[in-house]
Coordinates of C-alpha atoms and ligand atoms in Angstrom, one line a residue:
X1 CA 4.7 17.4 73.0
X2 CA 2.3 19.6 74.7
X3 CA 1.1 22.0 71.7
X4 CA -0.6 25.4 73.1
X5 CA -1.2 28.5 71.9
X6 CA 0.7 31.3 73.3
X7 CA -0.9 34.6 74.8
X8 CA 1.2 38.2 73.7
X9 CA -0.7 41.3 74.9
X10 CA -3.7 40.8 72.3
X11 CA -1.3 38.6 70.1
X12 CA -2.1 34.7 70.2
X13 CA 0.6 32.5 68.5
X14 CA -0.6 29.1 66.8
X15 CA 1.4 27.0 68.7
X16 CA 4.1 27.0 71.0
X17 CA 7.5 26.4 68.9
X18 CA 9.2 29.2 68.4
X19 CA 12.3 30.1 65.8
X20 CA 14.8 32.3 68.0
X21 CA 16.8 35.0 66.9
X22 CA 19.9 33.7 65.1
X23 CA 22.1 37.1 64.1
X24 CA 23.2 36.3 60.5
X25 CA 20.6 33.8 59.9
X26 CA 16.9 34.6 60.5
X27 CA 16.0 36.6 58.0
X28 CA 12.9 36.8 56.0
X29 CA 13.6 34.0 53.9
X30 CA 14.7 31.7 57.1
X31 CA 11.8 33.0 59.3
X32 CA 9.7 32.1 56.1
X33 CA 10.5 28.4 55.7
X34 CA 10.6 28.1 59.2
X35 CA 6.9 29.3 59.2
X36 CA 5.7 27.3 56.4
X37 CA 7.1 24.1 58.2
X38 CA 4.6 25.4 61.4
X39 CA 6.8 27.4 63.8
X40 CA 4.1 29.8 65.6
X41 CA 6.3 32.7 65.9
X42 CA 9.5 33.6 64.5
X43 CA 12.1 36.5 65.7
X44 CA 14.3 38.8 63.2
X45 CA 17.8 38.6 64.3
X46 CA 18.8 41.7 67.3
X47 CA 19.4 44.7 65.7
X48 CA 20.7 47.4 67.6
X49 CA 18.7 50.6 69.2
X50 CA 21.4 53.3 68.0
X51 CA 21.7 52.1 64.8
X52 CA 17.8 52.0 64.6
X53 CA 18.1 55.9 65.2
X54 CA 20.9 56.9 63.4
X55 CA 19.0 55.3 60.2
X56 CA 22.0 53.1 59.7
X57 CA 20.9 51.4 56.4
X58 CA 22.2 47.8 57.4
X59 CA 20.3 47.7 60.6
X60 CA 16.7 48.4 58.7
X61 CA 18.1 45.7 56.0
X62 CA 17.4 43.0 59.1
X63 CA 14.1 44.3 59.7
X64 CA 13.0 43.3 56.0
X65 CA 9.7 41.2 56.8
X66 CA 7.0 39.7 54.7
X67 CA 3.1 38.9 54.6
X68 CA 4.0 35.2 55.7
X69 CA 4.6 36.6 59.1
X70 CA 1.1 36.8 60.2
X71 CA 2.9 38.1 64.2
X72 CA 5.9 39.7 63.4
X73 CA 8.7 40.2 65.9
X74 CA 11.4 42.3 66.2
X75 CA 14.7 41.5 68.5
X76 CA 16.4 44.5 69.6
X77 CA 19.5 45.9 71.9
X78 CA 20.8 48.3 73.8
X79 CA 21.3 49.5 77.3
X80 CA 19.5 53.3 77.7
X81 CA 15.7 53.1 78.0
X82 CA 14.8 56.4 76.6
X83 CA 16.8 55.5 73.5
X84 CA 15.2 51.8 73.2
X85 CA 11.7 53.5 73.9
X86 CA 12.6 55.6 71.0
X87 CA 13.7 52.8 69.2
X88 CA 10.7 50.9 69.6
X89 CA 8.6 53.8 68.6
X90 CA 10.5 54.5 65.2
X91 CA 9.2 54.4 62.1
X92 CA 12.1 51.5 61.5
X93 CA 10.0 49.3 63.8
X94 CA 6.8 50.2 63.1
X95 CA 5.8 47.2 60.6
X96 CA 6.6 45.1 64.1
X97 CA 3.5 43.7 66.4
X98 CA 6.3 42.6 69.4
X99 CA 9.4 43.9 70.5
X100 CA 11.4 41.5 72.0
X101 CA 15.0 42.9 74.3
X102 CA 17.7 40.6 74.3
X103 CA 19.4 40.5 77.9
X104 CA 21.5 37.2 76.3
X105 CA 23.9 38.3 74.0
X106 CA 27.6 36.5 75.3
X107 CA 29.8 38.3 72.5
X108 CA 32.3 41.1 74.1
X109 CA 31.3 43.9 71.5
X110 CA 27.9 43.6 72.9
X111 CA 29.0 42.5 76.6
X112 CA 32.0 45.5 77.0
X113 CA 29.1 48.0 75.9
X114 CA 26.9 46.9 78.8
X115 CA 24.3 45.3 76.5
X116 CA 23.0 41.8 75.5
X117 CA 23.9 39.1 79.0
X118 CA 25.9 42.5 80.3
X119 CA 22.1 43.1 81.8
X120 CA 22.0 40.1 83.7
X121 CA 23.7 42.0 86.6
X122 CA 21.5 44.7 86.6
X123 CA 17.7 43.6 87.1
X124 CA 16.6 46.8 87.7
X125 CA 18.1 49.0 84.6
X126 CA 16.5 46.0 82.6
X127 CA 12.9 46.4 84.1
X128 CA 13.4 49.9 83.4
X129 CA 14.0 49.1 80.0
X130 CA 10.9 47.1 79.2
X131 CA 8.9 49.6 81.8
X132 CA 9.7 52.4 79.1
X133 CA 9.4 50.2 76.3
X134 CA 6.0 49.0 77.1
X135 CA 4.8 52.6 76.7
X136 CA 4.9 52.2 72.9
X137 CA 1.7 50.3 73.7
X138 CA 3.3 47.2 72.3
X139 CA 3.9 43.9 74.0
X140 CA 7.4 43.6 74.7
X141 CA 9.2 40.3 75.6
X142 CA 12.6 39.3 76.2
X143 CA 15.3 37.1 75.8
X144 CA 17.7 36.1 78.9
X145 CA 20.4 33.6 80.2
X146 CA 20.4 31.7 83.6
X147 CA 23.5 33.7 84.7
X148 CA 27.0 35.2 83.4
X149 CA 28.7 32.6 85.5
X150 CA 28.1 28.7 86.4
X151 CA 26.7 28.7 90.0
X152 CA 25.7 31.8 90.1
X153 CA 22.7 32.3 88.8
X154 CA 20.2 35.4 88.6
X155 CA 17.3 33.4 86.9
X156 CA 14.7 33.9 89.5
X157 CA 15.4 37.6 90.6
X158 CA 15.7 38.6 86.9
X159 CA 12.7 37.2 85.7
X160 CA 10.4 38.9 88.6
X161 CA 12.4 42.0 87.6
X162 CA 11.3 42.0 83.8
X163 CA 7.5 40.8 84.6
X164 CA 7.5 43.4 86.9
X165 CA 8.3 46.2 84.0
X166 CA 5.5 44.7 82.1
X167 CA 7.3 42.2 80.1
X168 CA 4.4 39.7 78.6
X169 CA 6.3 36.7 77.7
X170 CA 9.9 35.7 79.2
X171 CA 12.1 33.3 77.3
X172 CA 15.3 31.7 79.0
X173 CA 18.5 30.1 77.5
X174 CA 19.7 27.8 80.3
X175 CA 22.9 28.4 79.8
X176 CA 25.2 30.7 81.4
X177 CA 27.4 33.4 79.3
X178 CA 30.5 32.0 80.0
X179 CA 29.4 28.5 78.3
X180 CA 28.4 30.5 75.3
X181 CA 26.3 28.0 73.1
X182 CA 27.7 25.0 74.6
X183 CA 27.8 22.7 77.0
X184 CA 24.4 21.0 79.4
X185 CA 21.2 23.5 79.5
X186 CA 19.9 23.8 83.0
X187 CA 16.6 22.6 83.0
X188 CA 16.4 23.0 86.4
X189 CA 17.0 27.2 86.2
X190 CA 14.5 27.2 83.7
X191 CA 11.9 25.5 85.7
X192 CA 12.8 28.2 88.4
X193 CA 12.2 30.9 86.1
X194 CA 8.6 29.3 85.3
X195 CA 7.9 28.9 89.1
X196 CA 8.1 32.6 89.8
X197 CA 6.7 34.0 86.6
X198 CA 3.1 35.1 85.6
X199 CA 3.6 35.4 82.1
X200 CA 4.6 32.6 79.5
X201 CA 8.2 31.2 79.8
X202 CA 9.7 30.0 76.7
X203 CA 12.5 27.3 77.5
X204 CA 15.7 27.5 74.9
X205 CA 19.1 25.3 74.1
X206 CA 20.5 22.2 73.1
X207 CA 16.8 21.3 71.1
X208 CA 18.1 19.7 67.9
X209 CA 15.5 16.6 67.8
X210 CA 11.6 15.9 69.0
X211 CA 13.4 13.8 72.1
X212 CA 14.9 17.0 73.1
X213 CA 11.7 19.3 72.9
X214 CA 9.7 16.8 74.6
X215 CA 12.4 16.1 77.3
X216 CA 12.9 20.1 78.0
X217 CA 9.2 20.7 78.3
X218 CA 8.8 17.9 80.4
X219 CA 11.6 18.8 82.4
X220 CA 10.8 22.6 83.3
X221 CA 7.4 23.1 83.1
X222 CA 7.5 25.8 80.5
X223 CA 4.7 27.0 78.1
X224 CA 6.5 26.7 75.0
X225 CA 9.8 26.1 73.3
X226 CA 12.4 28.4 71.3
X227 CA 14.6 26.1 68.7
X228 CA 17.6 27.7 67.1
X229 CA 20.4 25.8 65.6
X230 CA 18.2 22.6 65.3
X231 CA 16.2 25.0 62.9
X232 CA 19.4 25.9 60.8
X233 CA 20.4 22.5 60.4
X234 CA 16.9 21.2 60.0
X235 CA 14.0 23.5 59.4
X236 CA 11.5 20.8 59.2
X237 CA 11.7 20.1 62.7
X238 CA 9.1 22.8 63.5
X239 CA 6.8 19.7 61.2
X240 CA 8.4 17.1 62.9
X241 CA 7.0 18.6 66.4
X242 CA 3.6 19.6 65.3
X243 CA 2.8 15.4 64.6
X244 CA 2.8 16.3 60.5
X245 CA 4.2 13.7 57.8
X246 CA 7.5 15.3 56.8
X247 CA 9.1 13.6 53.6
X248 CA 11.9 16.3 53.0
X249 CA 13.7 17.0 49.8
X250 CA 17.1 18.8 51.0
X251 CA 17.3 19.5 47.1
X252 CA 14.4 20.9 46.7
X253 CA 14.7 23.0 50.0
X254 CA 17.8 24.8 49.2
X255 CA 16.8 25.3 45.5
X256 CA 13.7 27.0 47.3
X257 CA 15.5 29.0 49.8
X258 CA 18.2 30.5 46.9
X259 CA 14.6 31.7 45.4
X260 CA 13.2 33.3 48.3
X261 CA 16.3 35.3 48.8
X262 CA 16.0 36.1 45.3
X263 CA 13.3 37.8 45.9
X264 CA 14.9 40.4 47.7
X265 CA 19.0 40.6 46.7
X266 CA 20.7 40.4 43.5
X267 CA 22.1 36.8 42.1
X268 CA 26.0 37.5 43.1
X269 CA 24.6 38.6 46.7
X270 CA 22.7 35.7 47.1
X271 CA 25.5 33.7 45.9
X272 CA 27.6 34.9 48.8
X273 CA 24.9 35.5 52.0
X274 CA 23.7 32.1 51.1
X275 CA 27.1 30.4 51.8
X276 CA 26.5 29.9 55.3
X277 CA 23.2 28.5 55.5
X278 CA 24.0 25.9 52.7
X279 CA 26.7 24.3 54.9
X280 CA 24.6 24.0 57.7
X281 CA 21.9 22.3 55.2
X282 CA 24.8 20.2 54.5
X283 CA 26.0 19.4 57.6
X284 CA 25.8 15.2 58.1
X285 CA 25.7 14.6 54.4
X286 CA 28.9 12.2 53.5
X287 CA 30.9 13.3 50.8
X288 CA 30.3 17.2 51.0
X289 CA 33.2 18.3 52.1
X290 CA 34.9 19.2 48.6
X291 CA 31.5 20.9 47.6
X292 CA 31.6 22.8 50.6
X293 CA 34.6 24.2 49.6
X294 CA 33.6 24.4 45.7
X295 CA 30.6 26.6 47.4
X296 CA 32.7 29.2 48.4
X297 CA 34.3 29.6 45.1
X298 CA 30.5 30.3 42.8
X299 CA 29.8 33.8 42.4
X300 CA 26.1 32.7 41.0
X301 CA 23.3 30.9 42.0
X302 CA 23.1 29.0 38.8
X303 CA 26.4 27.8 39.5
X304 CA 25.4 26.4 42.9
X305 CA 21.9 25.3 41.8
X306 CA 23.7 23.0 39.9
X307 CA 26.4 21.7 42.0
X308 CA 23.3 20.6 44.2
X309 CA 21.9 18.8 41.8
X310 CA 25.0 17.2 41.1
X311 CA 25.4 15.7 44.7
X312 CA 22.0 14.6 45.3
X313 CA 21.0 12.9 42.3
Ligands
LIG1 C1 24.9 32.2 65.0 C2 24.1 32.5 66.2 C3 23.5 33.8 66.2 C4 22.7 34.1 67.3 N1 22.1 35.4 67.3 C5 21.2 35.7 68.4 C6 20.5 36.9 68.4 O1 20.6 37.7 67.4 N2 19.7 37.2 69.4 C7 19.6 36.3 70.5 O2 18.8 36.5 71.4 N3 20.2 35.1 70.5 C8 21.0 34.8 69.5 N4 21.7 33.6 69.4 C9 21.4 32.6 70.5 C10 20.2 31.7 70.1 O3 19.0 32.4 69.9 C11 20.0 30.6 71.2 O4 19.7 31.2 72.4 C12 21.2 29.7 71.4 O5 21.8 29.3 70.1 C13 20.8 28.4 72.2 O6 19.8 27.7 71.5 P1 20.2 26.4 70.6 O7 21.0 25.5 71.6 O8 18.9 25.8 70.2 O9 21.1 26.7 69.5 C14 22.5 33.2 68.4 C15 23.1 32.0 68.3 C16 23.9 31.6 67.2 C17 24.5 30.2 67.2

């Protein structure tokens, strides 16, 4: 693994392994863990530009961030640069060092509204949108795929295009939209997008193991690497990469992340936001299936506390 730091504007991460944007999962407790365990920079799921300005309560819910996160990074959407420029100059955003654009977003709420991968067709309207942003005087960086369809892909246009608005660090899904989150990553787009670039270029997908990090960096060339459901499933993979001695206690972990949320939300929220997340800690342990299920039924964290220290002692 070749560990670097990474160069934002006058931002310089610790290392190169990055947690991406996960909508519905990296929140402050999430981005928390995953930067105790060593990731260098960590991204708040996308929140959206209008809902920034119409002070839509939810949206500023996801920008909740915390001391831990020494950089702190913002993801957001949309389509109209005056409105994003806005956006990024709101007091909503204001706690946030680096505004990263996401020009990646597959779903069709996002796609129909010309936002998110929609982008990927239009170079220039997206270097006009991190042209604008970048007058808020912060660094802005951006997310993007290799295409909307397989063959046809805009990596190399697209990426000149945002560098050319100013963006200061690039980082690129190899897959196309249509593929979603599945399917083979394109190392090969991805080392295009490095060969073209001036600024660093963050290589995402299919990373669930320290095989996979080592074989996509080696592959494309790129400065650093973005990890997002490997980090779901196993947070500790950020220590795995950095070389450390990792002797993981799943029990302990999830005991520890019901806390951290606890710092924030009340016991029956917790109880149900945390649902998700715990099956994905879950995920590959025999026998969990009924608990799974039982999960969904607790309406307290005491309650699920101890079904999980039921099953692992
Ligand atoms: C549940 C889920 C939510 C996601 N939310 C976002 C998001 O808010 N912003 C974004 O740029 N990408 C988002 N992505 C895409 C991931 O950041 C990443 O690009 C993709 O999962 C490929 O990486 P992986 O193969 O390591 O999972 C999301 C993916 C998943 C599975």
């Amino acid at each position: 693994m070749l560990l670097k730091k990474i160069k934002i504007g006058k931002f310089k991460t610790p290392n190169n392994l990055f947690l991406a944007p996960l909508a519905g999962f990296s929140d402050f407790a999430m981005r928390q863990i995953c930067i105790k365990f060593g990731a260098g920079l960590t991204f708040t799921e996308m929140v959206s530009c209008k809902g920034l300005l119409y002070d839509n309560e939810n949206t500023k819910d996801l920008l909740f961030t915390t001391s831990d996160e020494k950089i702190k990074c913002a993801q957001i959407f949309g389509n109209d640069p005056q409105i994003m420029r806005s956006a990024v100059e709101s007091d909503a955003l204001s706690a946030f060092d680096i505004i990263d654009v996401n020009f990646g977003c597959p779903m069709p709420k996002i796609f129909n509204n010309g936002e998110g991968s929609a982008l990927l067709n239009n170079p220039s309207l997206a270097e006009k949108i991190i042209y604008e942003c970048s007058k808020s005087g912060k660094p802005i960086t951006c997310k993007m795929r290799i295409g909307l369809t397989d063959g046809k892909f805009i990596t190399k246009d697209f990426v000149k295009a945002v560098v050319n608005g100013g963006a200061q660090m690039v980082t690129v899904h190899g897959r196309t939209r249509d593929k979603i989150y599945a399917g083979e990553v394109n190392y090969q787009e991805i080392e295009n997008a490095k060969s073209v670039s001036s600024v660093p270029i963050i290589a995402n997908g299919g990373i669930f193991t320290k095989q996979d990090a080592e074989k996509i960096m080696a592959s494309t060339g790129a400065d650093g690497i973005m990890i997002a459901r490997g980090a779901l499933e196993r947070p500790w993979l950020f220590a795995e990469l950095l070389g450390k001695d990792v002797k993981i206690s799943k029990k302990e972990l999830i005991k520890e992340h019901i806390d951290r949320l606890l710092t924030k939300y009340d016991d029956k929220t917790v109880s149900v936001i945390f649902r998700k997340q715990l099956c994905l800690y879950l995920k590959g342990e025999k026998n969990s299936s009924e608990l799974k299920q039982r999960l969904f039924t607790y309406k307290d964290t005491k309650s699920i506390k101890l079904a999980i220290e039921e099953f692992f002692s």
